[in-house]
CSV table of C-alpha atoms in Angstrom, one decimal:
chain,number,residue,atom,x,y,z
A,440,MET,CA,0.5,-15.3,-10.4
A,441,ILE,CA,-1.3,-12.9,-8.3
A,442,LEU,CA,-4.7,-14.8,-6.2
A,443,THR,CA,-8.2,-13.1,-7.0
A,444,GLY,CA,-10.3,-12.3,-4.5
A,445,THR,CA,-13.1,-15.5,-6.1
A,446,GLU,CA,-10.0,-17.6,-6.0
A,447,ILE,CA,-9.3,-16.1,-2.4
A,448,ALA,CA,-12.3,-16.3,-0.6
A,449,ARG,CA,-12.5,-20.1,-2.5
A,450,GLU,CA,-8.7,-21.1,-1.5
A,451,ARG,CA,-9.2,-19.9,2.3
A,452,GLU,CA,-12.5,-22.0,2.2
A,453,ALA,CA,-10.2,-25.5,1.4
A,454,GLY,CA,-8.4,-24.3,3.9
A,455,LYS,CA,-4.9,-23.7,1.4
A,456,LEU,CA,-5.3,-19.8,3.3
A,457,HIS,CA,-5.5,-18.8,6.3
A,458,ILE,CA,-7.9,-15.4,7.0
A,459,GLU,CA,-9.2,-15.5,10.7
A,460,PRO,CA,-12.1,-14.0,11.1
A,461,TYR,CA,-13.1,-13.5,7.7
A,462,GLU,CA,-15.9,-11.3,6.9
A,463,PRO,CA,-16.7,-11.8,2.6
A,464,GLN,CA,-17.7,-8.0,2.2
A,465,ASN,CA,-13.5,-7.4,3.0
A,466,THR,CA,-12.9,-9.1,-0.4
A,467,ASN,CA,-11.6,-7.0,-3.7
A,468,PRO,CA,-10.5,-7.9,-7.4
A,469,VAL,CA,-7.1,-9.3,-5.9
A,470,SER,CA,-6.9,-8.7,-2.2
A,471,HIS,CA,-8.2,-8.6,1.0
A,472,ASN,CA,-8.6,-5.6,3.6
A,473,TYR,CA,-7.7,-6.2,7.0
A,474,ARG,CA,-8.6,-4.3,10.7
A,475,LEU,CA,-6.6,-2.3,13.0
A,476,GLY,CA,-7.0,-3.6,16.4
A,477,PRO,CA,-7.6,-2.1,19.2
A,478,VAL,CA,-3.5,-2.0,21.1
A,479,LEU,CA,-0.8,0.1,19.2
A,480,ARG,CA,2.2,0.1,20.9
A,481,THR,CA,5.7,2.5,20.8
A,482,HIS,CA,9.3,2.4,21.7
A,483,SER,CA,9.6,4.4,25.3
A,484,SER,CA,13.1,5.4,25.3
A,485,GLN,CA,14.5,8.2,22.9
A,486,VAL,CA,17.0,6.4,20.9
A,487,ILE,CA,16.8,2.9,20.1
A,488,ASP,CA,19.0,0.9,20.2
A,489,SER,CA,18.9,-1.2,17.1
A,490,THR,CA,20.3,-4.4,18.1
A,491,GLY,CA,19.5,-4.2,22.4
A,492,PRO,CA,16.5,-4.8,24.5
A,493,GLN,CA,13.9,-2.4,23.0
A,494,PRO,CA,11.0,-1.5,25.7
A,495,LEU,CA,7.3,-0.5,24.3
A,496,GLU,CA,4.8,1.5,25.6
A,497,ASP,CA,1.3,-0.4,25.2
A,498,PHE,CA,-1.7,2.0,24.9
A,499,VAL,CA,-5.5,1.5,23.2
A,500,ILE,CA,-7.0,3.6,21.1
A,501,PRO,CA,-10.2,4.6,22.4
A,502,PRO,CA,-13.4,4.5,19.8
A,503,GLU,CA,-13.2,8.2,19.3
A,504,GLY,CA,-10.2,7.7,17.6
A,505,LEU,CA,-6.5,8.6,18.6
A,506,VAL,CA,-4.3,11.2,16.6
A,507,LEU,CA,-0.8,9.7,15.7
A,508,ARG,CA,1.6,12.3,15.3
A,509,PRO,CA,4.9,12.4,12.9
A,510,GLY,CA,7.9,11.3,13.7
A,511,ARG,CA,7.7,8.3,15.5
A,512,ILE,CA,7.2,4.6,14.5
A,513,TYR,CA,4.1,3.1,16.4
A,514,LEU,CA,3.5,-0.6,15.7
A,515,GLY,CA,-0.3,-2.3,15.4
A,516,THR,CA,-1.8,-5.2,15.1
A,517,THR,CA,-3.8,-6.3,12.8
A,518,VAL,CA,-7.0,-8.4,14.0
A,519,GLU,CA,-7.1,-10.6,11.7
A,520,GLU,CA,-4.8,-14.4,11.0
A,521,ILE,CA,-3.4,-14.4,8.1
A,522,GLY,CA,-1.4,-16.4,6.5
A,523,GLY,CA,-0.7,-20.1,5.0
A,524,SER,CA,1.0,-21.9,3.0
A,525,ASP,CA,0.4,-22.5,-0.2
A,526,TYR,CA,0.4,-19.0,-0.8
A,527,VAL,CA,3.1,-16.3,-0.2
A,528,THR,CA,1.5,-12.9,1.2
A,529,THR,CA,2.5,-9.3,1.4
A,530,LEU,CA,0.8,-6.6,3.5
A,531,ILE,CA,0.4,-3.4,1.9
A,532,GLY,CA,-2.0,-0.3,3.2
A,533,ARG,CA,-4.9,0.7,1.5
A,534,SER,CA,-4.6,3.7,-1.2
A,535,SER,CA,-7.6,5.8,1.3
A,536,ILE,CA,-5.7,5.5,4.4
A,537,GLY,CA,-2.2,6.6,1.7
A,538,ARG,CA,-3.8,9.1,0.9
A,539,LEU,CA,-3.9,10.4,4.7
A,540,GLY,CA,-0.5,10.2,4.5
A,541,LEU,CA,0.2,7.1,6.7
A,542,PHE,CA,3.0,4.6,5.5
A,543,VAL,CA,2.0,1.3,6.7
A,544,GLN,CA,4.5,-1.9,6.4
A,545,TYR,CA,6.6,0.9,4.0
A,546,ALA,CA,9.8,-1.1,4.3
A,547,ALA,CA,9.1,-4.7,5.4
A,548,ASP,CA,5.8,-5.9,3.3
A,549,LEU,CA,7.2,-9.6,3.2
A,550,GLY,CA,5.2,-12.6,4.8
A,551,ASN,CA,6.8,-16.2,5.3
A,552,LEU,CA,5.1,-19.4,4.0
A,553,GLY,CA,4.5,-21.5,7.1
A,554,THR,CA,3.0,-18.6,9.2
A,555,ALA,CA,-0.2,-17.7,10.2
A,556,HIS,CA,-0.5,-14.3,12.7
A,557,GLN,CA,-2.3,-11.7,13.7
A,558,TRP,CA,0.7,-9.3,11.5
A,559,THR,CA,2.6,-6.6,12.9
A,560,LEU,CA,2.2,-3.4,11.2
A,561,GLU,CA,4.6,-0.7,11.5
A,562,LEU,CA,2.7,3.1,10.5
A,563,LYS,CA,4.3,6.6,10.5
A,564,VAL,CA,2.2,9.0,9.3
A,565,ILE,CA,3.6,12.5,7.1
A,566,GLN,CA,0.5,14.7,8.8
A,567,PRO,CA,-1.0,14.2,12.3
A,568,LEU,CA,-4.3,11.4,11.8
A,569,ARG,CA,-6.9,10.8,13.9
A,570,VAL,CA,-7.2,6.8,13.3
A,571,TYR,CA,-9.9,4.9,14.4
A,572,PRO,CA,-9.7,0.8,16.3
A,573,HIS,CA,-11.4,-1.6,13.9
A,574,MET,CA,-10.8,0.7,10.8
A,575,LYS,CA,-9.7,-1.1,7.1
A,576,LEU,CA,-6.4,-0.2,7.3
A,577,GLY,CA,-5.0,-1.9,4.6
A,578,GLN,CA,-4.9,-5.2,2.5
A,579,VAL,CA,-3.0,-8.2,1.8
A,580,CYS,CA,-2.1,-10.6,-1.6
A,581,PHE,CA,-1.1,-13.7,-2.2
A,582,TRP,CA,0.7,-15.2,-4.7
A,583,LYS,CA,1.8,-18.3,-5.8
A,584,PRO,CA,5.2,-19.3,-5.3
A,585,VAL,CA,7.5,-21.7,-7.7
A,586,GLY,CA,9.4,-24.2,-6.4
A,587,GLU,CA,8.9,-26.9,-3.3
A,588,HIS,CA,8.6,-25.5,0.4
A,589,LEU,CA,11.2,-25.3,3.5
A,590,SER,CA,9.7,-24.7,6.9
A,591,TYR,CA,10.0,-21.3,8.7
A,592,THR,CA,11.8,-21.2,11.5
A,593,GLY,CA,11.8,-17.6,12.3
A,594,PHE,CA,10.6,-14.9,15.3
A,595,PHE,CA,7.4,-13.4,14.3
A,596,GLY,CA,6.1,-16.1,12.7
A,597,GLN,CA,5.1,-16.9,16.4
A,598,HIS,CA,4.1,-13.9,17.5
A,599,SER,CA,0.8,-12.9,16.9
A,600,VAL,CA,2.0,-9.5,19.9
A,601,ALA,CA,3.0,-6.7,18.1
A,602,ASN,CA,6.9,-7.2,18.9
A,603,THR,CA,10.8,-6.0,17.8
A,604,ALA,CA,13.5,-8.4,17.0
A,605,PRO,CA,14.8,-9.8,19.8
A,606,PRO,CA,18.2,-8.9,20.9
A,607,HIS,CA,19.6,-11.9,20.1
A,608,THR,CA,18.2,-12.0,16.6
A,609,SER,CA,19.4,-8.5,15.6
A,610,PRO,CA,20.7,-8.0,12.6
A,611,ARG,CA,24.7,-7.4,14.5
A,612,THR,CA,24.5,-11.7,14.9
A,613,GLY,CA,23.2,-11.9,11.8
A,614,ASN,CA,20.0,-14.8,12.8
A,615,ARG,CA,16.5,-14.7,11.4
A,616,THR,CA,13.9,-12.7,12.0
B,1217,MET,CA,4.0,-14.2,-13.0
B,1218,ILE,CA,4.7,-10.7,-13.8
B,1219,LEU,CA,4.9,-9.0,-17.4
B,1220,THR,CA,7.7,-8.6,-20.1
B,1221,GLY,CA,8.0,-5.2,-21.6
B,1222,ALA,CA,7.5,-7.6,-25.1
B,1223,GLU,CA,3.6,-8.5,-23.9
B,1224,ILE,CA,3.0,-5.4,-21.7
B,1225,LYS,CA,2.7,-4.0,-25.3
B,1226,ARG,CA,1.6,-7.3,-27.3
B,1227,GLU,CA,-1.0,-7.3,-24.2
B,1228,HIS,CA,-1.4,-3.5,-25.3
B,1229,ALA,CA,-2.4,-3.8,-29.1
B,1230,SER,CA,-5.1,-7.0,-28.1
B,1231,GLY,CA,-7.2,-4.2,-25.7
B,1232,ARG,CA,-5.8,-6.3,-22.9
B,1233,ILE,CA,-3.6,-3.7,-21.6
B,1234,ARG,CA,-4.9,-0.1,-21.2
B,1235,ILE,CA,-2.6,3.0,-21.0
B,1236,GLU,CA,-3.2,6.1,-23.1
B,1237,PRO,CA,-1.1,7.9,-24.9
B,1238,PHE,CA,1.2,4.6,-25.7
B,1239,ASN,CA,4.7,5.4,-26.5
B,1240,VAL,CA,6.9,2.2,-26.8
B,1241,LYS,CA,9.9,3.8,-26.1
B,1242,ASN,CA,8.6,4.2,-22.1
B,1243,VAL,CA,8.4,0.4,-22.3
B,1244,GLN,CA,11.0,-1.4,-19.9
B,1245,PRO,CA,12.1,-4.7,-19.9
B,1246,ASN,CA,9.2,-5.6,-17.4
B,1247,SER,CA,7.3,-2.1,-16.6
B,1248,TYR,CA,6.1,1.0,-18.4
B,1249,ASP,CA,7.1,4.2,-17.3
B,1250,PHE,CA,4.4,7.0,-16.8
B,1251,HIS,CA,4.8,10.8,-16.2
B,1252,LEU,CA,3.2,13.0,-13.6
B,1253,GLY,CA,0.3,14.8,-14.8
B,1254,ASP,CA,-0.2,18.8,-13.9
B,1255,THR,CA,-1.7,18.9,-10.9
B,1256,VAL,CA,-1.7,18.5,-7.2
B,1257,LEU,CA,-3.7,18.3,-4.0
B,1258,THR,CA,-3.0,19.0,-0.7
B,1259,TYR,CA,-5.1,19.7,2.5
B,1260,LYS,CA,-6.1,22.7,3.9
B,1261,ASP,CA,-6.3,21.6,7.4
B,1262,VAL,CA,-2.7,20.3,9.2
B,1263,GLU,CA,-4.4,17.8,11.0
B,1264,LEU,CA,-6.4,14.8,9.3
B,1265,ASP,CA,-8.8,12.6,10.3
B,1266,VAL,CA,-10.2,9.5,9.0
B,1267,HIS,CA,-13.5,9.8,9.5
B,1268,LYS,CA,-13.8,13.6,8.2
B,1269,GLU,CA,-14.2,14.7,4.5
B,1270,ASN,CA,-10.7,16.4,4.7
B,1271,GLU,CA,-11.2,19.4,2.5
B,1272,THR,CA,-8.3,20.3,-0.3
B,1273,GLU,CA,-7.1,22.7,-2.7
B,1274,GLU,CA,-5.8,21.9,-6.2
B,1275,THR,CA,-2.3,23.9,-7.3
B,1276,LEU,CA,-0.7,23.5,-10.2
B,1277,ILE,CA,2.5,22.8,-11.4
B,1278,PRO,CA,4.2,25.3,-13.1
B,1279,LYS,CA,6.4,24.8,-15.8
B,1280,ASP,CA,9.7,25.8,-13.7
B,1281,GLY,CA,8.6,23.4,-11.8
B,1282,LEU,CA,6.8,23.3,-7.5
B,1283,LEU,CA,9.0,22.3,-4.6
B,1284,LEU,CA,7.5,19.8,-2.3
B,1285,THR,CA,8.9,20.0,0.9
B,1286,PRO,CA,8.8,16.3,3.4
B,1287,ASN,CA,6.5,18.0,6.2
B,1288,LYS,CA,3.1,17.3,3.9
B,1289,ILE,CA,1.0,14.2,1.6
B,1290,TYR,CA,0.3,15.2,-2.2
B,1291,LEU,CA,-1.5,13.8,-4.4
B,1292,ALA,CA,-0.7,14.4,-7.7
B,1293,SER,CA,-2.0,12.1,-10.7
B,1294,SER,CA,-0.3,10.3,-13.7
B,1295,ARG,CA,-0.8,12.0,-16.5
B,1296,GLU,CA,-2.0,8.2,-18.4
B,1297,VAL,CA,-5.2,7.0,-18.2
B,1298,ILE,CA,-4.6,3.2,-16.8
B,1299,GLY,CA,-5.5,-0.1,-15.9
B,1300,SER,CA,-6.6,-3.7,-17.2
B,1301,ASP,CA,-9.6,-6.2,-16.8
B,1302,HIS,CA,-6.7,-9.3,-17.4
B,1303,TYR,CA,-4.3,-8.0,-14.7
B,1304,ALA,CA,-3.2,-6.9,-11.6
B,1305,PRO,CA,-0.7,-3.4,-12.3
B,1306,THR,CA,1.4,-2.4,-9.2
B,1307,PHE,CA,3.3,1.0,-9.7
B,1308,GLY,CA,6.6,2.1,-7.6
B,1309,SER,CA,8.4,5.4,-8.2
B,1310,LYS,CA,11.1,5.1,-11.1
B,1311,SER,CA,14.8,4.8,-9.2
B,1312,GLY,CA,16.0,8.1,-10.8
B,1313,ALA,CA,13.0,9.9,-8.3
B,1314,ALA,CA,14.0,7.5,-5.8
B,1315,ARG,CA,17.4,8.3,-5.3
B,1316,THR,CA,16.5,12.2,-5.0
B,1317,GLY,CA,14.0,10.7,-2.2
B,1318,ILE,CA,10.7,11.1,-4.0
B,1319,PHE,CA,7.8,8.3,-3.0
B,1320,SER,CA,4.8,7.6,-4.7
B,1321,HIS,CA,3.4,6.0,-2.5
B,1322,LEU,CA,2.9,5.0,0.9
B,1323,SER,CA,2.6,1.6,1.1
B,1324,CYS,CA,0.0,0.8,-1.5
B,1325,GLY,CA,1.0,0.7,-5.5
B,1326,LEU,CA,-1.5,-2.1,-5.8
B,1327,VAL,CA,-4.1,-1.5,-8.3
B,1328,ASP,CA,-7.7,-3.2,-8.4
B,1329,ILE,CA,-7.9,-5.5,-11.4
B,1330,GLY,CA,-11.5,-3.5,-13.3
B,1331,SER,CA,-10.2,-0.3,-12.2
B,1332,HIS,CA,-9.5,2.1,-15.2
B,1333,GLY,CA,-8.1,6.1,-15.0
B,1334,ARG,CA,-5.7,8.0,-13.5
B,1335,LEU,CA,-3.6,7.2,-11.1
B,1336,THR,CA,-3.5,9.0,-8.2
B,1337,LEU,CA,0.0,9.9,-6.7
B,1338,GLN,CA,1.1,9.9,-2.9
B,1339,LEU,CA,3.8,11.9,-3.3
B,1340,HIS,CA,6.5,12.4,0.0
B,1341,VAL,CA,9.9,13.4,0.0
B,1342,VAL,CA,12.6,13.2,2.1
B,1343,GLN,CA,14.5,15.9,1.8
B,1344,PRO,CA,12.6,19.3,-0.3
B,1345,VAL,CA,12.5,18.4,-3.6
B,1346,LYS,CA,11.0,20.3,-6.8
B,1347,ILE,CA,9.2,18.4,-9.3
B,1348,TYR,CA,8.3,18.9,-13.2
B,1349,PRO,CA,4.9,18.5,-15.1
B,1350,GLY,CA,5.3,15.7,-17.4
B,1351,MET,CA,8.0,14.3,-15.7
B,1352,ARG,CA,9.2,10.8,-15.8
B,1353,ILE,CA,8.0,9.4,-12.0
B,1354,ALA,CA,7.1,6.0,-11.6
B,1355,GLN,CA,6.4,3.0,-13.6
B,1356,VAL,CA,3.6,0.8,-13.7
B,1357,ILE,CA,3.5,-3.4,-13.9
B,1358,PHE,CA,0.8,-6.1,-14.7
B,1359,TRP,CA,0.4,-9.1,-12.7
B,1360,LYS,CA,-1.1,-12.7,-13.8
B,1361,PRO,CA,-3.7,-13.3,-11.7
B,1362,GLN,CA,-4.9,-16.9,-11.0
B,1363,GLY,CA,-8.3,-17.4,-10.7
B,1364,GLU,CA,-11.9,-16.4,-11.6
B,1365,ILE,CA,-11.5,-12.5,-12.3
B,1366,THR,CA,-14.2,-9.7,-10.4
B,1367,LEU,CA,-13.9,-6.2,-12.1
B,1368,TYR,CA,-13.4,-3.3,-10.0
B,1369,ASP,CA,-16.4,-1.2,-9.5
B,1370,GLY,CA,-15.5,1.1,-6.5
B,1371,LYS,CA,-14.9,4.8,-5.0
B,1372,TYR,CA,-12.5,6.1,-7.6
B,1373,GLN,CA,-13.3,4.2,-10.8
B,1374,GLY,CA,-12.4,6.6,-13.6
B,1375,ALA,CA,-10.3,9.3,-12.6
B,1376,GLU,CA,-9.7,11.8,-14.2
B,1377,GLY,CA,-7.5,13.6,-11.6
B,1378,PRO,CA,-5.9,13.1,-8.1
B,1379,GLN,CA,-8.6,11.8,-5.8
B,1380,ALA,CA,-8.5,13.2,-2.2
B,1381,SER,CA,-8.9,10.1,-0.2
B,1382,ARG,CA,-12.8,9.1,0.2
B,1383,ILE,CA,-11.9,7.0,3.4
B,1384,HIS,CA,-14.6,8.7,5.6
B,1385,ARG,CA,-17.7,7.1,3.0
B,1386,ASP,CA,-17.0,3.5,4.7
B,1387,PHE,CA,-17.8,5.3,7.9
B,1388,LEU,CA,-21.4,6.9,6.3
């Protein structure tokens, strides 16, 4: 079952899910809007090695905005810490953003039970698009799971800075990320 | 919980799910297939800006097809009016469309409870692909909510055709 906006607010109040900072006006009928943090990172190597080191460059989106260009992946971060142990989080874009040709988290939108952190965002545009720091970028939904909970032991759930996978947890070695 | 096709049919009959027109042959085991409308919108400018009203132009999809190219975002709509005050819909491409490289949204397949209208599809193609009016393009799924329902009353309510982004209104 998916939580309604009213239920998201209620369960957050009861400590069953985590959204910090929380702004009540950002809650929708079945989701909560998150905002884009000001720092973006891009891969600095021309060819990315999916199992090797992945050097990143940081830059800050100025108040007047920054134009994202097609053909590369931008890693961003949510302003909010989001997660919890009682409901499964999924993170998606907002339709208003998708309508401008911005992919958000297009291939890995599932969170893990038991983690709460600022999420790394995977961003890609179809046409050049000017974005702004702290804009409402997407939304998170919360789903009621079935079954007992295992504790999360992965890598990304402990990190609130935009990150790529460390080499030792690469798809080739098959370790969990 | 996700609704089965039989439950979608039942809840449509009881008025708790809206799909117009409704045809039982589009009911799948746990989704409902819907169709592409007759028009697409594209933005006039190449470079878009979240803070601005980005102007669009409308194109009729000819009977013999419209060629989509990878460098553009196209906004289309469902032929059906879809919505529910009781379930949260999500949608995604039919696997047949996805296998030709058609995205029907770019990461937001969620429809708010209480939103009723023709769904705006965010069409993007990986390789050039021709689309046709009325083709079976995507499917809608219905999810049971937990908690008190507050209905959608937002800026895209009652859409008759594809709607461009109105995000700039957030900044007025």
